[in-house]
PDB file of C-alpha atoms in Angstrom:
ATOM      1  CA  UNK A   3      23.353   5.772   1.565  1.00 62.00           C
ATOM      2  CA  UNK A   4      26.452   3.803   2.545  1.00 75.00           C
ATOM      3  CA  UNK A   5      26.585   0.034   2.061  1.00 85.00           C
ATOM      4  CA  UNK A   6      25.270  -1.798   5.122  1.00 85.00           C
ATOM      5  CA  UNK A   7      26.024  -5.231   6.464  1.00 90.00           C
ATOM      6  CA  UNK A   8      23.035  -7.434   7.270  1.00 93.00           C
ATOM      7  CA  UNK A   9      22.836  -6.378  10.920  1.00 94.00           C
ATOM      8  CA  UNK A  10      23.070  -2.677  10.056  1.00 92.00           C
ATOM      9  CA  UNK A  11      20.431  -3.134   7.351  1.00 92.00           C
ATOM     10  CA  UNK A  12      18.092  -4.942   9.763  1.00 94.00           C
ATOM     11  CA  UNK A  13      18.519  -2.233  12.402  1.00 94.00           C
ATOM     12  CA  UNK A  14      18.006   0.543   9.831  1.00 91.00           C
ATOM     13  CA  UNK A  15      14.959  -1.249   8.414  1.00 92.00           C
ATOM     14  CA  UNK A  16      13.356  -1.611  11.861  1.00 94.00           C
ATOM     15  CA  UNK A  17      14.133   2.043  12.672  1.00 94.00           C
ATOM     16  CA  UNK A  18      12.637   3.155   9.328  1.00 92.00           C
ATOM     17  CA  UNK A  19       9.535   1.058   9.920  1.00 91.00           C
ATOM     18  CA  UNK A  20       9.181   2.596  13.396  1.00 94.00           C
ATOM     19  CA  UNK A  21       9.642   6.076  11.875  1.00 92.00           C
ATOM     20  CA  UNK A  22       6.888   5.316   9.370  1.00 90.00           C
ATOM     21  CA  UNK A  23       4.559   4.178  12.139  1.00 91.00           C
ATOM     22  CA  UNK A  24       5.357   7.295  14.176  1.00 92.00           C
ATOM     23  CA  UNK A  25       4.763   9.438  11.068  1.00 89.00           C
ATOM     24  CA  UNK A  26       1.278   7.961  10.629  1.00 90.00           C
ATOM     25  CA  UNK A  27       0.508   8.304  14.353  1.00 92.00           C
ATOM     26  CA  UNK A  28       1.532  11.969  14.250  1.00 91.00           C
ATOM     27  CA  UNK A  29      -0.593  12.646  11.162  1.00 90.00           C
ATOM     28  CA  UNK A  30      -4.043  14.224  11.369  1.00 92.00           C
ATOM     29  CA  UNK A  31      -6.756  11.935  12.720  1.00 95.00           C
ATOM     30  CA  UNK A  32      -8.390  11.552   9.293  1.00 94.00           C
ATOM     31  CA  UNK A  33      -5.131  10.046   7.950  1.00 91.00           C
ATOM     32  CA  UNK A  34      -5.033   7.552  10.814  1.00 93.00           C
ATOM     33  CA  UNK A  35      -8.684   6.643  10.222  1.00 95.00           C
ATOM     34  CA  UNK A  36      -8.012   6.272   6.495  1.00 95.00           C
ATOM     35  CA  UNK A  37      -5.066   3.934   7.155  1.00 94.00           C
ATOM     36  CA  UNK A  38      -7.349   1.899   9.435  1.00 95.00           C
ATOM     37  CA  UNK A  39     -10.019   1.694   6.728  1.00 97.00           C
ATOM     38  CA  UNK A  40      -7.407   0.570   4.190  1.00 97.00           C
ATOM     39  CA  UNK A  41      -6.245  -2.194   6.542  1.00 96.00           C
ATOM     40  CA  UNK A  42      -9.801  -3.401   7.238  1.00 98.00           C
ATOM     41  CA  UNK A  43     -10.525  -3.568   3.508  1.00 98.00           C
ATOM     42  CA  UNK A  44      -7.191  -5.001   2.321  1.00 98.00           C
ATOM     43  CA  UNK A  45      -6.195  -7.484   5.049  1.00 98.00           C
ATOM     44  CA  UNK A  46      -8.818 -10.099   4.045  1.00 98.00           C
ATOM     45  CA  UNK A  47      -6.653 -10.644   0.967  1.00 98.00           C
ATOM     46  CA  UNK A  48      -4.379 -12.824   3.091  1.00 98.00           C
ATOM     47  CA  UNK A  49      -7.257 -15.259   3.631  1.00 98.00           C
ATOM     48  CA  UNK A  50      -8.869 -14.926   0.212  1.00 98.00           C
ATOM     49  CA  UNK A  51      -5.554 -15.360  -1.638  1.00 98.00           C
ATOM     50  CA  UNK A  52      -5.780 -19.132  -1.274  1.00 98.00           C
ATOM     51  CA  UNK A  53      -8.849 -19.175  -3.514  1.00 98.00           C
ATOM     52  CA  UNK A  54      -8.780 -16.029  -5.694  1.00 98.00           C
ATOM     53  CA  UNK A  55      -6.161 -14.692  -8.084  1.00 97.00           C
ATOM     54  CA  UNK A  56      -6.975 -11.008  -7.520  1.00 98.00           C
ATOM     55  CA  UNK A  57      -6.667 -11.463  -3.763  1.00 98.00           C
ATOM     56  CA  UNK A  58      -3.156 -12.859  -4.343  1.00 98.00           C
ATOM     57  CA  UNK A  59      -2.312  -9.655  -6.216  1.00 98.00           C
ATOM     58  CA  UNK A  60      -3.620  -7.552  -3.316  1.00 98.00           C
ATOM     59  CA  UNK A  61      -1.749  -9.635  -0.733  1.00 98.00           C
ATOM     60  CA  UNK A  62       1.531  -9.526  -2.671  1.00 98.00           C
ATOM     61  CA  UNK A  63       1.215  -5.764  -3.106  1.00 97.00           C
ATOM     62  CA  UNK A  64       0.872  -5.410   0.658  1.00 97.00           C
ATOM     63  CA  UNK A  65       3.941  -7.588   1.237  1.00 97.00           C
ATOM     64  CA  UNK A  66       5.919  -5.522  -1.270  1.00 96.00           C
ATOM     65  CA  UNK A  67       4.762  -2.302   0.416  1.00 95.00           C
ATOM     66  CA  UNK A  68       5.824  -3.703   3.773  1.00 93.00           C
ATOM     67  CA  UNK A  69       9.321  -4.273   2.399  1.00 94.00           C
ATOM     68  CA  UNK A  70       9.871  -1.299   0.101  1.00 95.00           C
ATOM     69  CA  UNK A  71       8.241   1.467   2.150  1.00 92.00           C
ATOM     70  CA  UNK A  72      10.749   1.154   5.011  1.00 93.00           C
ATOM     71  CA  UNK A  73      13.575   0.952   2.453  1.00 91.00           C
ATOM     72  CA  UNK A  74      12.320   4.205   0.913  1.00 92.00           C
ATOM     73  CA  UNK A  75      12.134   5.755   4.389  1.00 91.00           C
ATOM     74  CA  UNK A  76      15.710   4.559   5.027  1.00 88.00           C
ATOM     75  CA  UNK A  77      16.843   6.297   1.845  1.00 87.00           C
ATOM     76  CA  UNK A  78      14.726   9.453   1.860  1.00 86.00           C
ATOM     77  CA  UNK A  79      13.098   9.773   5.291  1.00 86.00           C
ATOM     78  CA  UNK A  80       9.396  10.212   5.895  1.00 87.00           C
ATOM     79  CA  UNK A  81       8.031  12.603   3.303  1.00 86.00           C
ATOM     80  CA  UNK A  82       5.419  13.011   0.601  1.00 86.00           C
ATOM     81  CA  UNK A  83       7.615  10.762  -1.559  1.00 89.00           C
ATOM     82  CA  UNK A  84       6.200   7.851   0.455  1.00 87.00           C
ATOM     83  CA  UNK A  85       3.293   7.749  -2.018  1.00 91.00           C
ATOM     84  CA  UNK A  86       5.584   6.443  -4.742  1.00 95.00           C
ATOM     85  CA  UNK A  87       5.409   2.964  -3.200  1.00 94.00           C
ATOM     86  CA  UNK A  88       1.615   2.856  -3.475  1.00 95.00           C
ATOM     87  CA  UNK A  89       1.756   4.226  -7.006  1.00 96.00           C
ATOM     88  CA  UNK A  90       4.273   1.538  -7.960  1.00 96.00           C
ATOM     89  CA  UNK A  91       2.613  -1.472  -6.361  1.00 97.00           C
ATOM     90  CA  UNK A  92      -1.091  -0.649  -6.325  1.00 97.00           C
ATOM     91  CA  UNK A  93      -1.550   0.669  -9.866  1.00 97.00           C
ATOM     92  CA  UNK A  94      -1.099  -2.764 -11.503  1.00 98.00           C
ATOM     93  CA  UNK A  95      -3.218  -4.398  -8.782  1.00 98.00           C
ATOM     94  CA  UNK A  96      -5.998  -1.882  -9.359  1.00 98.00           C
ATOM     95  CA  UNK A  97      -5.909  -2.746 -13.072  1.00 98.00           C
ATOM     96  CA  UNK A  98      -6.235  -6.471 -12.271  1.00 98.00           C
ATOM     97  CA  UNK A  99      -9.099  -5.825  -9.838  1.00 98.00           C
ATOM     98  CA  UNK A 100     -10.990  -3.567 -12.246  1.00 98.00           C
ATOM     99  CA  UNK A 101     -10.515  -6.080 -15.065  1.00 98.00           C
ATOM    100  CA  UNK A 102     -11.996  -8.811 -12.842  1.00 98.00           C
ATOM    101  CA  UNK A 103     -14.958  -6.604 -11.992  1.00 98.00           C
ATOM    102  CA  UNK A 104     -15.567  -5.841 -15.654  1.00 97.00           C
ATOM    103  CA  UNK A 105     -15.242  -9.524 -16.531  1.00 97.00           C
ATOM    104  CA  UNK A 106     -17.248 -10.997 -13.641  1.00 95.00           C
ATOM    105  CA  UNK A 107     -19.578  -8.193 -12.567  1.00 95.00           C
ATOM    106  CA  UNK A 108     -20.261  -7.155  -8.993  1.00 95.00           C
ATOM    107  CA  UNK A 109     -22.599  -9.927  -7.846  1.00 95.00           C
ATOM    108  CA  UNK A 110     -21.411 -11.927  -4.880  1.00 95.00           C
ATOM    109  CA  UNK A 111     -19.491 -11.220  -1.695  1.00 97.00           C
ATOM    110  CA  UNK A 112     -16.040 -11.587  -3.251  1.00 98.00           C
ATOM    111  CA  UNK A 113     -16.868  -9.152  -6.058  1.00 98.00           C
ATOM    112  CA  UNK A 114     -18.242  -6.664  -3.548  1.00 98.00           C
ATOM    113  CA  UNK A 115     -14.953  -6.977  -1.643  1.00 98.00           C
ATOM    114  CA  UNK A 116     -13.141  -6.261  -4.931  1.00 98.00           C
ATOM    115  CA  UNK A 117     -15.276  -3.112  -5.337  1.00 98.00           C
ATOM    116  CA  UNK A 118     -14.164  -2.004  -1.864  1.00 98.00           C
ATOM    117  CA  UNK A 119     -10.526  -2.786  -2.751  1.00 98.00           C
ATOM    118  CA  UNK A 120     -10.819  -0.791  -5.987  1.00 98.00           C
ATOM    119  CA  UNK A 121     -12.407   2.137  -4.154  1.00 98.00           C
ATOM    120  CA  UNK A 122      -9.795   2.186  -1.372  1.00 98.00           C
ATOM    121  CA  UNK A 123      -6.888   1.863  -3.794  1.00 98.00           C
ATOM    122  CA  UNK A 124      -8.307   4.515  -6.150  1.00 98.00           C
ATOM    123  CA  UNK A 125      -8.775   7.079  -3.388  1.00 97.00           C
ATOM    124  CA  UNK A 126      -5.364   6.285  -1.933  1.00 96.00           C
ATOM    125  CA  UNK A 127      -3.667   6.554  -5.330  1.00 97.00           C
ATOM    126  CA  UNK A 128      -5.164  10.015  -5.866  1.00 97.00           C
ATOM    127  CA  UNK A 129      -3.771  11.158  -2.496  1.00 94.00           C
ATOM    128  CA  UNK A 130      -0.435   9.511  -3.269  1.00 94.00           C
ATOM    129  CA  UNK A 131      -0.170  11.079  -6.718  1.00 96.00           C
ATOM    130  CA  UNK A 132      -0.905  14.504  -5.267  1.00 95.00           C
ATOM    131  CA  UNK A 133       1.694  13.933  -2.529  1.00 92.00           C
ATOM    132  CA  UNK A 134       4.384  12.881  -5.012  1.00 94.00           C
ATOM    133  CA  UNK A 135       3.611  15.885  -7.235  1.00 95.00           C
ATOM    134  CA  UNK A 136       3.861  18.170  -4.205  1.00 94.00           C
ATOM    135  CA  UNK A 137       7.149  16.488  -3.193  1.00 92.00           C
ATOM    136  CA  UNK A 138       8.588  17.020  -6.680  1.00 93.00           C
ATOM    137  CA  UNK A 139       7.415  20.645  -6.388  1.00 92.00           C
ATOM    138  CA  UNK A 140       9.503  21.081  -3.243  1.00 90.00           C
ATOM    139  CA  UNK A 141       7.146  20.237  -0.366  1.00 83.00           C
ATOM    140  CA  UNK A 142       8.427  17.693   2.118  1.00 72.00           C
TER     141      UNK A 142
END
């Protein structure tokens, strides 16, 4: 990847983000539904982050994904390697969420939301790990 000035980087970033969106929209319906479920479960973090530490972790991981996923697409295109961003940013968040659930239990609305976050992230991380393994094995 050649060095880019700020305008070239911005244009490449927007194009990569659009390519990622198109990639999801061209995926099987179950993938699109799964992405929708993830958004419904994870987006409340941006409201809850003002009160809860774990929600801040979830929100920051989503911000980091929003930045680094298009950068990865800029560098490598849309491929199974995409899962590396979730593996990188969600694994520590999942650890924080599970630790909170172990510490505080699952009583209350916030804790039930954390259970949903842990479930969504766990399932996604399994898919992502399998995708990255398949990518390393030669599948695009």
